[in-house]
Structure formats: C-alpha cells, structure tokens
PDB file of C-alpha atoms and ligand atoms in Angstrom:
ATOM      1  CA  MET A  15      -6.126  17.184   6.446  1.00 80.00           C
ATOM      2  CA  ALA A  16      -7.746  13.907   5.462  1.00 92.00           C
ATOM      3  CA  LEU A  17     -11.123  12.760   6.470  1.00 96.00           C
ATOM      4  CA  ARG A  18     -12.261   9.214   6.489  1.00 98.00           C
ATOM      5  CA  GLU A  19     -15.832   7.930   6.134  1.00 98.00           C
ATOM      6  CA  VAL A  20     -17.370   7.137   9.576  1.00 98.00           C
ATOM      7  CA  ARG A  21     -18.994   3.701   9.371  1.00 98.00           C
ATOM      8  CA  LYS A  22     -22.553   3.658  10.591  1.00 98.00           C
ATOM      9  CA  GLU A  23     -24.479   1.172  12.690  1.00 97.00           C
ATOM     10  CA  GLY A  24     -25.469  -1.792  10.593  1.00 97.00           C
ATOM     11  CA  ASP A  25     -21.948  -1.939   8.968  1.00 98.00           C
ATOM     12  CA  PRO A  26     -20.492  -5.358   9.980  1.00 98.00           C
ATOM     13  CA  VAL A  27     -17.090  -3.915  10.436  1.00 98.00           C
ATOM     14  CA  LEU A  28     -18.435  -2.253  13.774  1.00 98.00           C
ATOM     15  CA  ARG A  29     -19.079  -5.714  15.123  1.00 98.00           C
ATOM     16  CA  LYS A  30     -15.767  -7.321  14.556  1.00 98.00           C
ATOM     17  CA  GLU A  31     -12.932  -7.987  17.049  1.00 98.00           C
ATOM     18  CA  CYS A  32      -9.960  -5.548  16.359  1.00 98.00           C
ATOM     19  CA  ARG A  33      -6.459  -6.874  16.280  1.00 98.00           C
ATOM     20  CA  PRO A  34      -3.672  -5.482  18.557  1.00 98.00           C
ATOM     21  CA  LEU A  35      -1.225  -3.307  16.805  1.00 98.00           C
ATOM     22  CA  LYS A  36       2.247  -4.864  16.632  1.00 98.00           C
ATOM     23  CA  GLU A  37       4.343  -1.942  15.244  1.00 97.00           C
ATOM     24  CA  MET A  38       4.064   1.562  14.302  1.00 98.00           C
ATOM     25  CA  ASN A  39       4.651   2.744  10.785  1.00 98.00           C
ATOM     26  CA  ASP A  40       4.078   5.757   8.452  1.00 97.00           C
ATOM     27  CA  ARG A  41       0.682   4.245   7.432  1.00 97.00           C
ATOM     28  CA  THR A  42      -0.555   4.046  10.957  1.00 98.00           C
ATOM     29  CA  ARG A  43       0.670   7.430  11.893  1.00 98.00           C
ATOM     30  CA  GLN A  44      -1.357   8.771   8.904  1.00 98.00           C
ATOM     31  CA  LEU A  45      -4.323   6.758  10.147  1.00 98.00           C
ATOM     32  CA  ILE A  46      -4.079   8.382  13.620  1.00 98.00           C
ATOM     33  CA  ASP A  47      -3.881  11.805  12.081  1.00 97.00           C
ATOM     34  CA  ASP A  48      -6.878  11.068   9.931  1.00 98.00           C
ATOM     35  CA  MET A  49      -8.832   9.816  12.835  1.00 98.00           C
ATOM     36  CA  PHE A  50      -8.287  13.070  14.757  1.00 97.00           C
ATOM     37  CA  ASP A  51      -9.256  15.183  11.650  1.00 97.00           C
ATOM     38  CA  THR A  52     -12.397  13.006  11.191  1.00 98.00           C
ATOM     39  CA  MET A  53     -13.212  13.254  14.951  1.00 97.00           C
ATOM     40  CA  TYR A  54     -12.749  17.035  15.125  1.00 95.00           C
ATOM     41  CA  GLU A  55     -14.708  17.635  11.950  1.00 96.00           C
ATOM     42  CA  ALA A  56     -17.613  15.614  13.230  1.00 95.00           C
ATOM     43  CA  GLN A  57     -17.345  17.385  16.659  1.00 94.00           C
ATOM     44  CA  GLY A  58     -16.923  14.138  18.309  1.00 95.00           C
ATOM     45  CA  VAL A  59     -14.845  13.470  21.562  1.00 96.00           C
ATOM     46  CA  GLY A  60     -13.517  10.054  20.753  1.00 97.00           C
ATOM     47  CA  LEU A  61     -13.133   7.707  17.714  1.00 98.00           C
ATOM     48  CA  ALA A  62     -12.009   4.136  17.351  1.00 98.00           C
ATOM     49  CA  ALA A  63     -10.206   2.666  14.294  1.00 98.00           C
ATOM     50  CA  PRO A  64     -13.144   0.255  13.372  1.00 98.00           C
ATOM     51  CA  GLN A  65     -15.435   3.247  13.021  1.00 98.00           C
ATOM     52  CA  VAL A  66     -13.330   4.235   9.971  1.00 98.00           C
ATOM     53  CA  GLY A  67     -13.128   0.714   8.741  1.00 98.00           C
ATOM     54  CA  ILE A  68      -9.809  -0.435  10.247  1.00 98.00           C
ATOM     55  CA  LEU A  69      -9.808  -3.392  12.614  1.00 98.00           C
ATOM     56  CA  LYS A  70      -6.799  -2.330  14.783  1.00 98.00           C
ATOM     57  CA  GLN A  71      -6.830  -1.485  18.377  1.00 98.00           C
ATOM     58  CA  ILE A  72      -6.436   2.207  18.119  1.00 98.00           C
ATOM     59  CA  VAL A  73      -8.364   4.957  19.739  1.00 98.00           C
ATOM     60  CA  VAL A  74      -8.193   8.714  19.659  1.00 98.00           C
ATOM     61  CA  ILE A  75      -9.852  10.921  22.330  1.00 97.00           C
ATOM     62  CA  ASP A  76     -10.326  14.683  22.969  1.00 96.00           C
ATOM     63  CA  VAL A  77     -13.078  15.427  25.588  1.00 93.00           C
ATOM     64  CA  GLY A  78     -11.622  19.005  26.051  1.00 88.00           C
ATOM     65  CA  MET A  79      -9.233  18.571  28.845  1.00 81.00           C
ATOM     66  CA  GLU A  80      -5.784  20.103  28.550  1.00 73.00           C
ATOM     67  CA  GLU A  81      -3.876  17.169  29.990  1.00 75.00           C
ATOM     68  CA  PRO A  82      -3.370  14.364  28.953  1.00 74.00           C
ATOM     69  CA  GLU A  83      -5.194  15.046  25.832  1.00 77.00           C
ATOM     70  CA  PRO A  84      -5.399  14.826  22.957  1.00 93.00           C
ATOM     71  CA  LEU A  85      -5.005  11.218  23.667  1.00 96.00           C
ATOM     72  CA  VAL A  86      -3.993   8.168  21.590  1.00 98.00           C
ATOM     73  CA  LEU A  87      -4.616   4.779  23.152  1.00 98.00           C
ATOM     74  CA  ILE A  88      -3.131   1.718  21.318  1.00 98.00           C
ATOM     75  CA  ASN A  89      -4.060  -1.782  22.409  1.00 98.00           C
ATOM     76  CA  PRO A  90      -5.894  -0.343  25.613  1.00 98.00           C
ATOM     77  CA  GLU A  91      -6.638  -2.615  28.375  1.00 98.00           C
ATOM     78  CA  ILE A  92      -8.881  -1.577  31.308  1.00 98.00           C
ATOM     79  CA  LEU A  93      -7.188  -2.701  34.461  1.00 98.00           C
ATOM     80  CA  GLU A  94      -9.542  -1.318  37.180  1.00 98.00           C
ATOM     81  CA  MET A  95     -13.099   0.002  37.172  1.00 98.00           C
ATOM     82  CA  ASN A  96     -14.427   1.915  40.227  1.00 98.00           C
ATOM     83  CA  GLY A  97     -17.765   3.269  41.102  1.00 98.00           C
ATOM     84  CA  GLU A  98     -20.725   3.661  38.877  1.00 97.00           C
ATOM     85  CA  CYS A  99     -22.275   6.543  36.893  1.00 96.00           C
ATOM     86  CA  THR A 100     -25.286   6.707  34.539  1.00 97.00           C
ATOM     87  CA  ASP A 101     -25.318   9.417  31.923  1.00 95.00           C
ATOM     88  CA  TYR A 102     -26.188  10.075  28.319  1.00 95.00           C
ATOM     89  CA  GLU A 103     -23.835   9.225  25.453  1.00 95.00           C
ATOM     90  CA  GLY A 104     -23.840   9.223  21.755  1.00 96.00           C
ATOM     91  CA  CYS A 105     -21.858   7.741  18.995  1.00 97.00           C
ATOM     92  CA  LEU A 106     -20.689   9.089  15.650  1.00 97.00           C
ATOM     93  CA  SER A 107     -21.688   5.619  14.244  1.00 98.00           C
ATOM     94  CA  VAL A 108     -25.202   6.043  15.459  1.00 97.00           C
ATOM     95  CA  PRO A 109     -25.915   9.775  14.321  1.00 94.00           C
ATOM     96  CA  GLY A 110     -28.937  11.500  15.676  1.00 93.00           C
ATOM     97  CA  TYR A 111     -29.384   9.463  18.776  1.00 95.00           C
ATOM     98  CA  GLN A 112     -28.397   9.283  22.397  1.00 96.00           C
ATOM     99  CA  GLY A 113     -29.141   7.055  25.376  1.00 96.00           C
ATOM    100  CA  GLN A 114     -28.348   6.541  28.973  1.00 96.00           C
ATOM    101  CA  VAL A 115     -25.436   4.080  29.900  1.00 97.00           C
ATOM    102  CA  SER A 116     -24.219   2.995  33.104  1.00 98.00           C
ATOM    103  CA  ARG A 117     -20.370   3.009  33.193  1.00 98.00           C
ATOM    104  CA  ALA A 118     -17.562   2.945  35.771  1.00 98.00           C
ATOM    105  CA  GLU A 119     -17.016   6.383  37.376  1.00 97.00           C
ATOM    106  CA  GLN A 120     -13.304   5.928  37.267  1.00 97.00           C
ATOM    107  CA  VAL A 121     -11.053   3.662  35.311  1.00 98.00           C
ATOM    108  CA  LYS A 122      -7.341   2.725  35.144  1.00 98.00           C
ATOM    109  CA  VAL A 123      -6.102   1.836  31.640  1.00 98.00           C
ATOM    110  CA  ARG A 124      -2.892   0.585  30.336  1.00 98.00           C
ATOM    111  CA  ALA A 125      -2.056   1.366  26.606  1.00 98.00           C
ATOM    112  CA  LEU A 126       0.556   2.214  24.211  1.00 98.00           C
ATOM    113  CA  ASP A 127       1.291   5.658  23.047  1.00 97.00           C
ATOM    114  CA  PRO A 128       2.140   6.474  19.338  1.00 97.00           C
ATOM    115  CA  GLU A 129       5.782   5.776  20.019  1.00 97.00           C
ATOM    116  CA  MET A 130       4.691   2.292  21.277  1.00 98.00           C
ATOM    117  CA  LYS A 131       5.550   3.129  24.846  1.00 98.00           C
ATOM    118  CA  GLU A 132       3.468   1.555  27.503  1.00 98.00           C
ATOM    119  CA  PHE A 133       1.784   3.964  29.993  1.00 97.00           C
ATOM    120  CA  GLU A 134      -1.040   3.807  32.583  1.00 97.00           C
ATOM    121  CA  LEU A 135      -3.748   6.446  33.100  1.00 96.00           C
ATOM    122  CA  THR A 136      -6.304   6.845  35.808  1.00 96.00           C
ATOM    123  CA  ALA A 137      -9.387   8.753  34.504  1.00 95.00           C
ATOM    124  CA  ASP A 138     -12.821   9.815  35.698  1.00 94.00           C
ATOM    125  CA  GLY A 139     -15.915  11.581  34.503  1.00 93.00           C
ATOM    126  CA  LEU A 140     -16.365  12.089  30.792  1.00 94.00           C
ATOM    127  CA  LEU A 141     -12.859  10.901  29.962  1.00 95.00           C
ATOM    128  CA  ALA A 142     -13.443   7.535  31.877  1.00 97.00           C
ATOM    129  CA  ARG A 143     -16.735   7.248  29.998  1.00 97.00           C
ATOM    130  CA  CYS A 144     -15.086   7.852  26.634  1.00 97.00           C
ATOM    131  CA  ILE A 145     -12.306   5.343  27.274  1.00 97.00           C
ATOM    132  CA  GLN A 146     -14.946   2.685  28.131  1.00 98.00           C
ATOM    133  CA  HIS A 147     -17.047   3.457  25.098  1.00 98.00           C
ATOM    134  CA  GLU A 148     -13.977   3.463  22.777  1.00 98.00           C
ATOM    135  CA  THR A 149     -12.469   0.236  24.152  1.00 98.00           C
ATOM    136  CA  ASP A 150     -15.932  -1.329  23.580  1.00 98.00           C
ATOM    137  CA  HIS A 151     -15.709  -0.371  19.953  1.00 98.00           C
ATOM    138  CA  LEU A 152     -12.429  -2.425  19.681  1.00 98.00           C
ATOM    139  CA  HIS A 153     -14.392  -5.412  20.705  1.00 98.00           C
ATOM    140  CA  GLY A 154     -17.359  -5.007  18.484  1.00 98.00           C
ATOM    141  CA  VAL A 155     -19.575  -3.515  21.226  1.00 98.00           C
ATOM    142  CA  LEU A 156     -21.762  -0.441  20.706  1.00 98.00           C
ATOM    143  CA  TYR A 157     -23.276   1.820  23.456  1.00 97.00           C
ATOM    144  CA  ILE A 158     -26.785   0.891  22.062  1.00 97.00           C
ATOM    145  CA  ASP A 159     -26.140  -2.649  23.261  1.00 97.00           C
ATOM    146  CA  LYS A 160     -25.937  -1.363  26.734  1.00 97.00           C
ATOM    147  CA  VAL A 161     -28.437   1.462  26.721  1.00 96.00           C
ATOM    148  CA  ILE A 162     -30.872   1.761  29.644  1.00 95.00           C
ATOM    149  CA  GLY A 163     -34.356   2.318  28.386  1.00 91.00           C
ATOM    150  CA  GLU A 164     -34.942   3.750  24.947  1.00 92.00           C
ATOM    151  CA  LEU A 165     -32.661   5.390  22.535  1.00 93.00           C
ATOM    152  CA  GLU A 166     -33.705   9.151  22.196  1.00 93.00           C
ATOM    153  CA  GLN A 167     -33.562  11.768  19.443  1.00 92.00           C
ATOM    154  CA  PRO A 168     -32.429  14.780  21.164  1.00 86.00           C
ATOM    155  CA  ALA A 169     -32.766  18.396  19.834  1.00 81.00           C
ATOM    156  CA  ALA A 170     -29.524  19.631  18.342  1.00 75.00           C
ATOM    157  CA  ASP A 171     -28.594  21.773  21.418  1.00 76.00           C
ATOM    158  CA  GLU A 172     -29.124  18.878  23.802  1.00 78.00           C
ATOM    159  CA  GLU A 173     -26.994  16.320  22.141  1.00 78.00           C
ATOM    160  CA  ALA A 174     -24.740  14.127  24.359  1.00 81.00           C
ATOM    161  CA  ALA A 175     -21.007  13.899  23.501  1.00 82.00           C
ATOM    162  CA  GLU A 176     -20.511  11.704  20.551  1.00 86.00           C
ATOM    163  CA  GLU A 177     -17.697   9.161  20.541  1.00 84.00           C
TER     164      GLU A 177
HETATM  165 NI1   NI B   1     -18.954   5.406  19.398  1.00 51.44          NI
END
C-alpha cells in the first residue's frame, strides 16, 4: 500500500487542466493503485489525479455500490446531463468544509477503463454527483467554485462524502 500526499486548496496544481492519458503503463497502474489506497485511507469516495499532483485525466471512485465499482475513469467525457439535484458535498482537497452544490441528477459518461477500453456508463444519485465532481477536478474546477451560499464546517458525524 502506498499513500500519496493529497494536495490542498491553494496549491496551483489543482487549478490546471489535465492532459488526456495516451497509453497505460506500469507507472500509471501504480498511480491508480496508490490513488485507491489514498482515497480509502482518507475515507473519501472519489479522487482525481491532480489531487495527488499528477496532471493526467484519471479518476477513481467508490461511493459504496457493488457494481460497477470500484470505478476507474480515464479521459472521462460527460455526454449527457439530466435533471437537477442540490446536495452537500465535500472534497479531500478542502478538508473540514462542506457546501451545497447543484448537479445533474443523472449523467451519461464515456471513458476508458484501465485496459484503455472505451465504455459508457449512466449513473444517478451520489455516483452521478461524484463523477461530475471528479471530472471538474480534471479541468481545474473545485466544488467551492459552484457552492450555493456559504461553505460550512460540519460536525464530524455530519460530514458530506468527500471526493
Ligand atoms: Ni474533490
């Protein structure tokens, strides 16, 4: 198990555009393993490569569903957004805070899996929210840019899922 340092808000790496991944190799497989380890250790439900300082379009997600998770999205592209849902979210790069963000209720995403095979996935609820949050990270966007009202400092037992 290898943990990577999670970059915090204010670190310029979180504001950069990530490059698409062109090919899979051992180094990138290790990165994905480390991203899962780091996410689970922090009790997060999603993590994007720029959060560990790597400007590549790679996301790992596990919101606690059985299928299709744990999920790796490489070069994700959101094809469709339907409905609207406002809920709290948090981010491992903005520890101790949460805020309400309006997201699409359902998304259809196209991405590559770790074998670089293209797939499409339709998701709703927390998984849809997480996919949108993580895809934003790949383009230098944090949820705090979209928060409705004020950021809040919740009690430990009231924390929103952190992504
Ligand atoms: Ni985040």
